[in-house]
CSV table of C-alpha atoms and ligand atoms in Angstrom, one decimal:
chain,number,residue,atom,x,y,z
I,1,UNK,CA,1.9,4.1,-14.3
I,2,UNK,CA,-0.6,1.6,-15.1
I,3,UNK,CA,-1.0,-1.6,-12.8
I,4,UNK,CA,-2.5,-5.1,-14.0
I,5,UNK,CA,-3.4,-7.7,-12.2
I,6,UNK,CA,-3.1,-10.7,-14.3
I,7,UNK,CA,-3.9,-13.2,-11.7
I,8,UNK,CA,-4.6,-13.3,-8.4
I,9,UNK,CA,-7.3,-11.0,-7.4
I,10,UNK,CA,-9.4,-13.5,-5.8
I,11,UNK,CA,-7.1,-16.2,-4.8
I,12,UNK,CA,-4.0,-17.4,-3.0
I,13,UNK,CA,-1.4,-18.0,-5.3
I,14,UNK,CA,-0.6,-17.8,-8.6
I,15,UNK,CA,-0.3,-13.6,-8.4
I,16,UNK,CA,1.1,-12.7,-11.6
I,17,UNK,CA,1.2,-8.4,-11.6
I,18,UNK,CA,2.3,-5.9,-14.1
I,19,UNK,CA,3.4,-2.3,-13.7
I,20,UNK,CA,3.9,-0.2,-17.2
I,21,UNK,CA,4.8,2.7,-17.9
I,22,UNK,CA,5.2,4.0,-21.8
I,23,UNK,CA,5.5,0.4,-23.1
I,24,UNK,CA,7.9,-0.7,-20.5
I,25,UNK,CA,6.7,-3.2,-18.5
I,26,UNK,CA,7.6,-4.6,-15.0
I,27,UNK,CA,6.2,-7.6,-14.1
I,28,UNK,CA,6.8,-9.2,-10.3
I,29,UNK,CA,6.1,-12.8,-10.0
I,30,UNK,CA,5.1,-16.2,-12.1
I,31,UNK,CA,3.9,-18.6,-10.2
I,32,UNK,CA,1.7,-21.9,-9.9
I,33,UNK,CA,-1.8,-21.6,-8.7
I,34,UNK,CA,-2.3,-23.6,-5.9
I,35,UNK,CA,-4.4,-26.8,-5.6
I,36,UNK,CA,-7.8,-25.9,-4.2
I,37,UNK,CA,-8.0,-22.2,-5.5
I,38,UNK,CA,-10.1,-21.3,-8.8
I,39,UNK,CA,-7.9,-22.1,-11.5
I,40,UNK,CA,-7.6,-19.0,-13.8
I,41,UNK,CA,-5.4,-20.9,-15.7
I,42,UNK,CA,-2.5,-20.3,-18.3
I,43,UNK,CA,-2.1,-17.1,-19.3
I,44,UNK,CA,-1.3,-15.3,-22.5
I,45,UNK,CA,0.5,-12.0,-21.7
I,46,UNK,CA,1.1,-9.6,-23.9
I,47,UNK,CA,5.3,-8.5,-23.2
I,48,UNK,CA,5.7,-11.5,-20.9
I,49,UNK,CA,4.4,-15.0,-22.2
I,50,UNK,CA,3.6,-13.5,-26.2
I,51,UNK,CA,4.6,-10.5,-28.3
I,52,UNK,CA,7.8,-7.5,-28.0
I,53,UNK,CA,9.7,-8.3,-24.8
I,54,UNK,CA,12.3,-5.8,-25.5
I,55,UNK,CA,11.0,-3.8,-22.8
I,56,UNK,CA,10.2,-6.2,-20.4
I,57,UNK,CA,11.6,-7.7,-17.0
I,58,UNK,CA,10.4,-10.0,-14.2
I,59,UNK,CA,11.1,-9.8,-10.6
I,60,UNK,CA,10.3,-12.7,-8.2
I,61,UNK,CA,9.3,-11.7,-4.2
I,62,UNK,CA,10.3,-15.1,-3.6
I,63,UNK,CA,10.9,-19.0,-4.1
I,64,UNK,CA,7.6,-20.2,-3.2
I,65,UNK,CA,6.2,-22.5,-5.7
I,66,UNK,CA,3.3,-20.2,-6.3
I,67,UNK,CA,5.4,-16.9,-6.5
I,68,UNK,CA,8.2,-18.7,-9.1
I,69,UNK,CA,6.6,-22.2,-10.3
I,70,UNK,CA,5.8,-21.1,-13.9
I,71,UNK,CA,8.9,-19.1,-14.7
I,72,UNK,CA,10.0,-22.0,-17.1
I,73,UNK,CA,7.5,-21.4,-19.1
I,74,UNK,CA,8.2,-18.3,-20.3
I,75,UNK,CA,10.3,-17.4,-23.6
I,76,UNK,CA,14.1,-17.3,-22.3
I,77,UNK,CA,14.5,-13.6,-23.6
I,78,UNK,CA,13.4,-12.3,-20.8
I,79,UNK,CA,15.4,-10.9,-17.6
I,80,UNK,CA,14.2,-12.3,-14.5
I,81,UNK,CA,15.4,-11.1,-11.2
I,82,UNK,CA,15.6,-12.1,-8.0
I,83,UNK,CA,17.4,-12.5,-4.5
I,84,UNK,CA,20.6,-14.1,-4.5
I,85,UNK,CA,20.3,-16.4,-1.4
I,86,UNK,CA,16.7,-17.4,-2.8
I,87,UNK,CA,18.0,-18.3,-6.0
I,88,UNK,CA,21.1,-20.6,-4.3
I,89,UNK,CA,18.0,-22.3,-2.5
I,90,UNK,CA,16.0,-22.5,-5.0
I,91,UNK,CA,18.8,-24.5,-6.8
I,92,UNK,CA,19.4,-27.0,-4.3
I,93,UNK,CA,15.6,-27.7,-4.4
I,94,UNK,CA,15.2,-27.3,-8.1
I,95,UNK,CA,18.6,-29.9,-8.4
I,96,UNK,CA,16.8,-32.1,-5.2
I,97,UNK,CA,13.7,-32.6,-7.6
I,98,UNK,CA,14.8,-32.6,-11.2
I,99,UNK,CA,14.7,-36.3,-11.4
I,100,UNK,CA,11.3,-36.6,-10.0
I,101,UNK,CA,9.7,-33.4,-11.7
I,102,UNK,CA,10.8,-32.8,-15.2
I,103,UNK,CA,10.3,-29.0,-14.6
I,104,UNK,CA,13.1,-28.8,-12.2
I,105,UNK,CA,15.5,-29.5,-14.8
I,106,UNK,CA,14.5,-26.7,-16.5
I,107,UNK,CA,14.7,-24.6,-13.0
I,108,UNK,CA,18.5,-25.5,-12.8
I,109,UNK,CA,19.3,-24.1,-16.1
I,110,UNK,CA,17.2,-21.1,-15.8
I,111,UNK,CA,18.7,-20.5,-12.7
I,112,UNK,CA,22.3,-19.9,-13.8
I,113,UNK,CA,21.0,-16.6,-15.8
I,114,UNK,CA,18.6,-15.2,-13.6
I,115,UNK,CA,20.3,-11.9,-12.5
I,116,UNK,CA,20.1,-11.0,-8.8
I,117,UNK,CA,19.6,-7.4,-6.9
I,118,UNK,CA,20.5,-6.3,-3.6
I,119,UNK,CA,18.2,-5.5,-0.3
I,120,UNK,CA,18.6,-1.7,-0.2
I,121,UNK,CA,19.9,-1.0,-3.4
I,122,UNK,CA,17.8,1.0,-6.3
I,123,UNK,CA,18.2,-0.8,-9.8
I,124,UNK,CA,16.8,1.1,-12.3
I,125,UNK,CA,14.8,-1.2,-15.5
I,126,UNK,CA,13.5,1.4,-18.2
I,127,UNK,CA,11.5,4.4,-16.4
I,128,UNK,CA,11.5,2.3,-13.3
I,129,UNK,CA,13.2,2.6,-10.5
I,130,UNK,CA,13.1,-0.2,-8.2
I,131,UNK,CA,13.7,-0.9,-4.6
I,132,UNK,CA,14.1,-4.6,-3.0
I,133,UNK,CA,13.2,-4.4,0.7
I,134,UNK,CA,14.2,-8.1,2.7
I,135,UNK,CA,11.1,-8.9,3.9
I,136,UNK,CA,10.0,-11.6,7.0
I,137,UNK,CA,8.6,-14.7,5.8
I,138,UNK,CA,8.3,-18.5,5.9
I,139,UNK,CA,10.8,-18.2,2.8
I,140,UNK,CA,14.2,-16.9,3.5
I,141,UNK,CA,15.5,-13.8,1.7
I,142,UNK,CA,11.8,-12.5,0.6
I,143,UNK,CA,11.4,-9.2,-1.1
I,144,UNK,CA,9.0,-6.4,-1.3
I,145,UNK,CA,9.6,-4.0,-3.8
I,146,UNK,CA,8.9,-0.1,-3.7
I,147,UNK,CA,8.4,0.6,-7.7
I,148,UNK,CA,8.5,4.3,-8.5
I,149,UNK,CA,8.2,6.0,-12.2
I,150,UNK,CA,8.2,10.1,-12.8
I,151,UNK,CA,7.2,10.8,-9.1
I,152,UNK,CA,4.0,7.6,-9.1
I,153,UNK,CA,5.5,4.9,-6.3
I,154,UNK,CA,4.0,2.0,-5.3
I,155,UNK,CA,4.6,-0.7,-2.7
I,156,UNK,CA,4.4,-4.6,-3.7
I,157,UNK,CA,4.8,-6.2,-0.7
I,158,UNK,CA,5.2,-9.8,-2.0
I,159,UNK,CA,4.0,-12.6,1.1
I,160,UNK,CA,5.2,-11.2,4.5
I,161,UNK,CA,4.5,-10.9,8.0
I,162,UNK,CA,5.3,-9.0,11.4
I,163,UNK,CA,5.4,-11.2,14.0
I,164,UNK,CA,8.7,-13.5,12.7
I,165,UNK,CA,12.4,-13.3,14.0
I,166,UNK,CA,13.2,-10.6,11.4
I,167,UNK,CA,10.1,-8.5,11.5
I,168,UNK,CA,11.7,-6.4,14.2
I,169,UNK,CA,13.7,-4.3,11.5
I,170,UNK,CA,11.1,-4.3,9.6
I,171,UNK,CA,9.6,-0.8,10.5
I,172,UNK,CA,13.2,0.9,10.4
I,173,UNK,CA,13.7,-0.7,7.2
I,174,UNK,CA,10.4,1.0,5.7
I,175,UNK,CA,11.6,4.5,7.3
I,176,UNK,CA,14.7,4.1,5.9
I,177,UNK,CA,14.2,2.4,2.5
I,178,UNK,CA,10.5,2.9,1.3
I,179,UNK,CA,9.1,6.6,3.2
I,180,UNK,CA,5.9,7.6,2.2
I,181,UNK,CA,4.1,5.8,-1.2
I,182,UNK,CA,0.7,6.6,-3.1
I,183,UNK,CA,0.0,2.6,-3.3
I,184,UNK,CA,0.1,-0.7,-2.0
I,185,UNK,CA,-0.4,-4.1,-3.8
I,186,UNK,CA,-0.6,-5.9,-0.9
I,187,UNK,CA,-1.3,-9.7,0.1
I,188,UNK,CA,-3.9,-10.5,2.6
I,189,UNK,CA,-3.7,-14.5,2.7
I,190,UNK,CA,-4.8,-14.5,6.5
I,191,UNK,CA,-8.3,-12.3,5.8
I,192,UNK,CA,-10.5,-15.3,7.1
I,193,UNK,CA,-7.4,-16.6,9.3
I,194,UNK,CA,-7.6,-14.7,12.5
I,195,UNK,CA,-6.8,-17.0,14.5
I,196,UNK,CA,-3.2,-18.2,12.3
I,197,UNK,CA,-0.6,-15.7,13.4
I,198,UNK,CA,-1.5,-15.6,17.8
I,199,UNK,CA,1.8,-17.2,18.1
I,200,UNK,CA,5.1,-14.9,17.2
I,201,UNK,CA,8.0,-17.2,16.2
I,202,UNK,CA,10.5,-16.6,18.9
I,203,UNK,CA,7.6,-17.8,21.1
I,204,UNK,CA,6.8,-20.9,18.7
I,205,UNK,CA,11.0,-21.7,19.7
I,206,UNK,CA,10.5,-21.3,23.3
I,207,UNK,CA,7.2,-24.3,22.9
I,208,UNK,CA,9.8,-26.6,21.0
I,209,UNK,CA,12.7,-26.1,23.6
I,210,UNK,CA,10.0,-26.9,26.1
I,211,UNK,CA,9.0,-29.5,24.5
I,212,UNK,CA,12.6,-31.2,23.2
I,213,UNK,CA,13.4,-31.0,27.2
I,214,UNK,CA,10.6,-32.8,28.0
I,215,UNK,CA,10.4,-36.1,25.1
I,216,UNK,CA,13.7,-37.6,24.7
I,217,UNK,CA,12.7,-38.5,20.5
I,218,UNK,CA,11.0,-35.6,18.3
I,219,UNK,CA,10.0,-36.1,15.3
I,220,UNK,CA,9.0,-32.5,13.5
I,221,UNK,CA,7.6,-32.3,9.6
I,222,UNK,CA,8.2,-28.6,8.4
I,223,UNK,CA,8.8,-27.3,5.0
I,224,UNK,CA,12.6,-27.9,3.9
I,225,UNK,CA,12.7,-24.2,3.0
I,226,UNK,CA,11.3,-23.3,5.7
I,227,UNK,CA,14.1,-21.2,7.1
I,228,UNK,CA,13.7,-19.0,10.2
I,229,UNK,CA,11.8,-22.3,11.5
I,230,UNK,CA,14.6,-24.9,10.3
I,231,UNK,CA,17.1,-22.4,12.3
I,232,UNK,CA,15.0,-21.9,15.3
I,233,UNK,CA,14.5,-25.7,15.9
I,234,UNK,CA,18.2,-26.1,15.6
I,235,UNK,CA,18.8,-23.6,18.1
I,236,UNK,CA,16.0,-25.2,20.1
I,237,UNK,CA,17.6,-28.6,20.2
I,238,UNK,CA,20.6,-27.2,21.3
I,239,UNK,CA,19.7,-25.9,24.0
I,240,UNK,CA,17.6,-29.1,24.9
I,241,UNK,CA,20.5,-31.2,24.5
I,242,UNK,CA,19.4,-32.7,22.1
I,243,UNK,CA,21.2,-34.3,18.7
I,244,UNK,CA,19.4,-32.6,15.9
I,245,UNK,CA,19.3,-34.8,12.2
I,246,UNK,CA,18.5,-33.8,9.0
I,247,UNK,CA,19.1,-35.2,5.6
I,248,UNK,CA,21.7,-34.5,3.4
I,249,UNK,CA,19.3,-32.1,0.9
I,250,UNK,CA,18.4,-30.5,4.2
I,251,UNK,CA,22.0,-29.6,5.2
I,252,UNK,CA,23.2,-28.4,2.1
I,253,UNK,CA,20.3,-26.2,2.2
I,254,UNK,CA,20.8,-24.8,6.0
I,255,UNK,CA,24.6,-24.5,4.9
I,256,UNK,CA,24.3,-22.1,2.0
I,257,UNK,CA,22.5,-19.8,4.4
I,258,UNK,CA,24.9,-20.0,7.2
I,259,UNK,CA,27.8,-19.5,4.2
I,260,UNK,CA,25.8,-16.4,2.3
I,261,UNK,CA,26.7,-13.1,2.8
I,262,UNK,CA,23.0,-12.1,3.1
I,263,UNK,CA,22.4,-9.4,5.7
I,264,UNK,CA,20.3,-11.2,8.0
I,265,UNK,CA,23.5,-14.3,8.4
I,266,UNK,CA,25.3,-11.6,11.1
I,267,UNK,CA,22.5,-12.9,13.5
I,268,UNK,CA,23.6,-16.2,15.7
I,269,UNK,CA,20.2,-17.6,14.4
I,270,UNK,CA,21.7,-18.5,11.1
I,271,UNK,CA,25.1,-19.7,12.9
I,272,UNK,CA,25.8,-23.4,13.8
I,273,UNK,CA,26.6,-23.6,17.6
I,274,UNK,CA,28.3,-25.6,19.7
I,275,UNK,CA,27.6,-28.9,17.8
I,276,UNK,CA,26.3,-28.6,13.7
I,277,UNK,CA,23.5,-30.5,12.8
I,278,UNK,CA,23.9,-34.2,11.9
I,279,UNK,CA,23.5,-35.9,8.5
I,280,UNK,CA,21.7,-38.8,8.1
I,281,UNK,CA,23.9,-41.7,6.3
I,282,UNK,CA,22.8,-43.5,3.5
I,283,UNK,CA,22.7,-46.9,2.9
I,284,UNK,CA,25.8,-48.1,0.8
I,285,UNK,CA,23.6,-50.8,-1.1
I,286,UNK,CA,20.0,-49.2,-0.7
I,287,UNK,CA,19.7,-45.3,-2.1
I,288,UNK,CA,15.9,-45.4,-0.9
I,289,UNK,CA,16.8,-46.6,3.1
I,290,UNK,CA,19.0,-44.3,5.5
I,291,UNK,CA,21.9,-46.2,7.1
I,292,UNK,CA,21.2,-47.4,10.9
I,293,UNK,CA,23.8,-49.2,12.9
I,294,UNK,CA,23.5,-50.4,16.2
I,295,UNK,CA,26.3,-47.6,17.9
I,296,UNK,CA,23.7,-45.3,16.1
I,297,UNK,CA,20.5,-46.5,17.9
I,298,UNK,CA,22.8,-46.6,20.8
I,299,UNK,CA,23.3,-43.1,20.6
I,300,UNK,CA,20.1,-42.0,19.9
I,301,UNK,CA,18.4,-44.4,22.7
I,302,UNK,CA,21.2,-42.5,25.0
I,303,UNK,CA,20.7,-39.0,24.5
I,304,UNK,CA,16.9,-38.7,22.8
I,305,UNK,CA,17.0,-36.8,19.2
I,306,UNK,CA,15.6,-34.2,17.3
I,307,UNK,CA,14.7,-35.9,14.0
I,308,UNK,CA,13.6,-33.2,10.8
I,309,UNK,CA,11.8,-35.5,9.0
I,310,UNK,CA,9.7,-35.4,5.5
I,311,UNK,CA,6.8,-37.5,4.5
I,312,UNK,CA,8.8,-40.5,2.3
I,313,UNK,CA,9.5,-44.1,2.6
I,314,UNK,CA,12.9,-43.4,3.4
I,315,UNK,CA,12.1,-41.3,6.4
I,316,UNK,CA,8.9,-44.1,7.4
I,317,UNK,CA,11.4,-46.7,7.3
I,318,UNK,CA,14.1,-45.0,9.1
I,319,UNK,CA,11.4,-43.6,11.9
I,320,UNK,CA,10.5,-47.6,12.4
I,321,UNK,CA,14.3,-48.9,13.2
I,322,UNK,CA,15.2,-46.2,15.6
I,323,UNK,CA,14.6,-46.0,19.3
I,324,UNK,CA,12.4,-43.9,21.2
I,325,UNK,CA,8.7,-43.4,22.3
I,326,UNK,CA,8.9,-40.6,19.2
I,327,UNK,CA,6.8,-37.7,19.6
I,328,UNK,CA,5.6,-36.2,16.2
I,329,UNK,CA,5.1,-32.8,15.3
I,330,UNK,CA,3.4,-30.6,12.6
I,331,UNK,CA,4.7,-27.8,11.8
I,332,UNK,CA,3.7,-26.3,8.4
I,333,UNK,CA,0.3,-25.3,7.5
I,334,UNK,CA,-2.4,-28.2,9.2
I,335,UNK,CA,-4.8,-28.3,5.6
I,336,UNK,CA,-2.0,-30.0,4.0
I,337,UNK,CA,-3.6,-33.3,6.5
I,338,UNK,CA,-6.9,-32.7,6.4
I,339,UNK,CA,-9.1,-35.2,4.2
I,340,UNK,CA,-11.3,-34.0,1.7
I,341,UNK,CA,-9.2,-30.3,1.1
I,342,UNK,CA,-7.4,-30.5,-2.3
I,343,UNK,CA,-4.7,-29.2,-0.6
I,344,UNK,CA,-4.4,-33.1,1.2
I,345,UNK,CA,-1.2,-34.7,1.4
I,346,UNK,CA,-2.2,-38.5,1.8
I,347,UNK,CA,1.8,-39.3,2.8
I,348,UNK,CA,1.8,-36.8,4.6
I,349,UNK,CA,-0.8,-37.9,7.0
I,350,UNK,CA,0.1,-41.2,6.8
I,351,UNK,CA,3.0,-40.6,8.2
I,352,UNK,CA,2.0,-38.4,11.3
I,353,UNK,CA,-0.5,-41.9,11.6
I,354,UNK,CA,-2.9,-39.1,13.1
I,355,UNK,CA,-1.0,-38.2,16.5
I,356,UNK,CA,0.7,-35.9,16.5
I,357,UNK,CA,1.4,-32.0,18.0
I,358,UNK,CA,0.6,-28.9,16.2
I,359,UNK,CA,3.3,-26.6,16.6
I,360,UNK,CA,2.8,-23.9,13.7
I,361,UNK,CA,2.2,-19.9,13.2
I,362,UNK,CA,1.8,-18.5,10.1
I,363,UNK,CA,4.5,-16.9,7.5
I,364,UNK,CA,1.6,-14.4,6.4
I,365,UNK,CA,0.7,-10.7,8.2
I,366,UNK,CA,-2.7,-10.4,10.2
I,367,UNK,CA,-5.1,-7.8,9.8
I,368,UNK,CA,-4.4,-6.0,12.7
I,369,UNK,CA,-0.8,-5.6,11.9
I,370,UNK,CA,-1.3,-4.8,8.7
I,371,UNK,CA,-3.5,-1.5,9.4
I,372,UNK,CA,-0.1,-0.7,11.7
I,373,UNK,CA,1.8,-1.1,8.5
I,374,UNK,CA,-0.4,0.5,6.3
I,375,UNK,CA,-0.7,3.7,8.5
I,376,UNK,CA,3.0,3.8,8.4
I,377,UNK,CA,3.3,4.2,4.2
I,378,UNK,CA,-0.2,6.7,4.4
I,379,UNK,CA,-0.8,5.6,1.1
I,380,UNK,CA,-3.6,7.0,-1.4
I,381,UNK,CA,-5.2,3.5,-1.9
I,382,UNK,CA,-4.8,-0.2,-1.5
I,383,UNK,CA,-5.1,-3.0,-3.9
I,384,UNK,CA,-5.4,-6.8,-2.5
I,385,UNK,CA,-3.9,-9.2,-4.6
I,386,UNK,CA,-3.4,-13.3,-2.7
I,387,UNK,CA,-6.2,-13.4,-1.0
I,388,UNK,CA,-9.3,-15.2,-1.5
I,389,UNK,CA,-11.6,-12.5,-0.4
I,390,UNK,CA,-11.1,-9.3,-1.7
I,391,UNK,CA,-14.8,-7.8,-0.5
I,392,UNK,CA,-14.0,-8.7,3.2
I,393,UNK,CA,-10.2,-6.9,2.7
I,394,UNK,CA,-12.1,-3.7,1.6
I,395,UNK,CA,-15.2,-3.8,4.3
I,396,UNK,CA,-12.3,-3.9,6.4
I,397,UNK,CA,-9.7,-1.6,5.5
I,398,UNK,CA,-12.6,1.4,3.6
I,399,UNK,CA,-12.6,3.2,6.9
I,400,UNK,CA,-9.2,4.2,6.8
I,401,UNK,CA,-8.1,3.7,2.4
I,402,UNK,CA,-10.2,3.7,0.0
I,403,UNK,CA,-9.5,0.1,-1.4
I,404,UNK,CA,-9.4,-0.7,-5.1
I,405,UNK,CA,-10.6,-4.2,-5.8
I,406,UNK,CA,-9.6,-5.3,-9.3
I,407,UNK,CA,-10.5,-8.8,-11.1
I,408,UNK,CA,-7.9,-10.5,-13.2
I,409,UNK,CA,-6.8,-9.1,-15.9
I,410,UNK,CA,-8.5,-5.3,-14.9
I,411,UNK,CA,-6.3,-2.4,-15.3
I,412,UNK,CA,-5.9,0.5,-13.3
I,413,UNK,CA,-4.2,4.0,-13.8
I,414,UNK,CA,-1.9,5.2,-10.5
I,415,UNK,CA,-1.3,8.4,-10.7
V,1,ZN,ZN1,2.3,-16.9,-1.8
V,2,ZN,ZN1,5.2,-17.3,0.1
């Protein structure tokens, strides 16, 4: 089996990878580089963007922009698959944004013929035989996938981490689904982050309960698809007391995964409780303002709120008219606010107006979990891909792997 990496050797995002085998080719992601890291650029693939695709699929980890931005640009020919929970997200988003980015109109219709697999079920595409395994990350219904062709395997293990809600299966799972491998391709976002994952998630909940307890009005910014997080402040809230709003787009999203029939939606953390969130109203005349009446600023000055707010004018406005000393939170990834990254998101701080808490831990492994992990699968050698330093991966990891560092576009023979 030979392994490519087209792009993302040296950088965050953008990971496009190919696995072939005899002219078949498996490819596993097509995303959107993302602002700040070297731009490799659009590239020309031979069996994926150009050329004979008759043998060719793509599989998508996840919906992450950078995972599953670019798959619109590719001929409509070929099979693309992907989880089916991710893809109902993705659709909501894709159908949130089409008016606003042209490219999300092509999303929707894309969408409706991407085929989906199954976590724990072997699909076979030419020689290949491949294995999704549901993975913890900031993205709900993430995959890794074990790839296997005349007795070569190798583990892709798409963005994930140990230390969220779900990561508790995780190392049954791998005994169960994955066994030994010769190979990992294997993200290490968090190299020069050691500092990003010292808080697990079900300790991140216990901070917001804390915290909804203590200020009457919260205000948290997060990622809409943020799941495990958008669940565990729900849950959170609850248990404060607290109402807990979101936005209609927001709803619809944390609906389809309390209706899917993914694995993970047995757990009570994707279950409504005792009250389900609350939907903001709209105003009848005004689209671009929320609708606030005074029983509703009533209620809210009465029992406090949990408001899950994005950075808009609609959300600015509506933060104005309601009541409250409001406390504001961050939680998502604290570049996006800081001046003079490319990664800055000028609304975005504007609307935090610089105070605010931040309540955050990563949706990516850390380095010592990942030797953990590693020494589970024994594998033969390692290959980084998302990460932007590849050298400090392998001064780190040579003692135990040997670690094969590849530049985009380099091939490499597993065998
Ligand atoms: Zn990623
Ligand atoms: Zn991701």
């Amino acid at each position: 089996m030979k392994l490519t990496i087209h792009r993302g050797t040296d950088q965050i995002g953008g990971c496009v990878t190919e696995y072939e085998h005899n002219g078949w080719r498996l490819f596993v992601d097509y995303g959107e580089e993302l602002p700040g890291s070297p731009k490799a650029g659009e590239l020309q693939v031979e069996g994926l963007t150009q050329g004979d695709l008759s043998k060719s699929a793509l599989l998508i980890t996840h919906y992450h922009g950078d995972h599953i931005g670019n798959i619109t640009k590719l001929p409509d020919t070929l099979p693309i698959y992907m989880g089916e929970v991710a893809r109902d997200i993705q659709l909501v988003l894709s159908n949130h944004l089409k008016n606003v980015i042209p490219a999300h109109k092509e999303m929707v219709k894309l969408l409706q013929k991407v085929q989906t697999f199954k976590a724990g079920k072997t699909f076979s595409f030419g020689p290949f035989s491949i294995m999704p395994v549901t993975v913890d990350h900031s993205a709900f219904d993430a995959y890794a996938f074990r790839i296997e062709t005349y007795g070569v395997s190798a583990y892709h293990t798409g963005d994930f981490r140990l230390h969220g809600f779900r990561s508790t299966k995780f190392f049954k799972m791998l005994e169960q689904y994955v066994g030994k491998v010769d190979y990992v391709v294997c993200e290490a976002t968090n190299i020069f982050r050691p500092n990003a994952t010292s808080k697990r998630e079900s300790a991140l909940q216990l901070d917001f309960e804390f915290l909804f307890k203590e200020k009457k009005s919260t205000v948290v910014y997060l990622s809409s698809t943020n799941i495990d997080r958008l669940f565990s402040l729900y849950h959170a809230a609850l248990k404060a007391g607290r109402p807990f709003y979101v936005d209609k787009y927001q709803k619809d999203i944390m609906d389809i995964v309390v209706n899917s029939k993914s694995m993970w939606t047995k757990s009570p953390l994707y279950q409504y409780g005792k009250f389900e969130p609350e939907t903001l109203i709209y105003h009848k005349f005004d689209q671009n303002r929320f609708f606030v009446s005074d029983s509703f600023k009533e209620f809210l000055d009465k029992k406090g709120y949990v408001l899950i707010a994005r950075s808009s004018e609609r959300f600015d406005k509506l933060i104005e008219q309601i009541p409250g000393e409001k406390q504001k939170v961050l939680s998502m990834w604290e570049g996006y606010v800081k001046e003079g990254t490319e990664a800055y998101n000028e609304n975005l701080a504007n609307s935090l107006e610089g105070t605010y808490d931040y309540m955050h831990t990563s949706g990516h492994i850390d380095m010592a979990d990942l030797r953990v992990f590693f020494r589970l699968l024994q594998p033969k050698a390692i290959i980084p891909i998302h990460t932007n330093s590849p050298e400090q991966f392998a001064k780190l990891f040579h003692d135990e792997w040997p670690v094969v560092s590849l530049y985009d576009g380099q091939s490499v023979f597993l065998n």
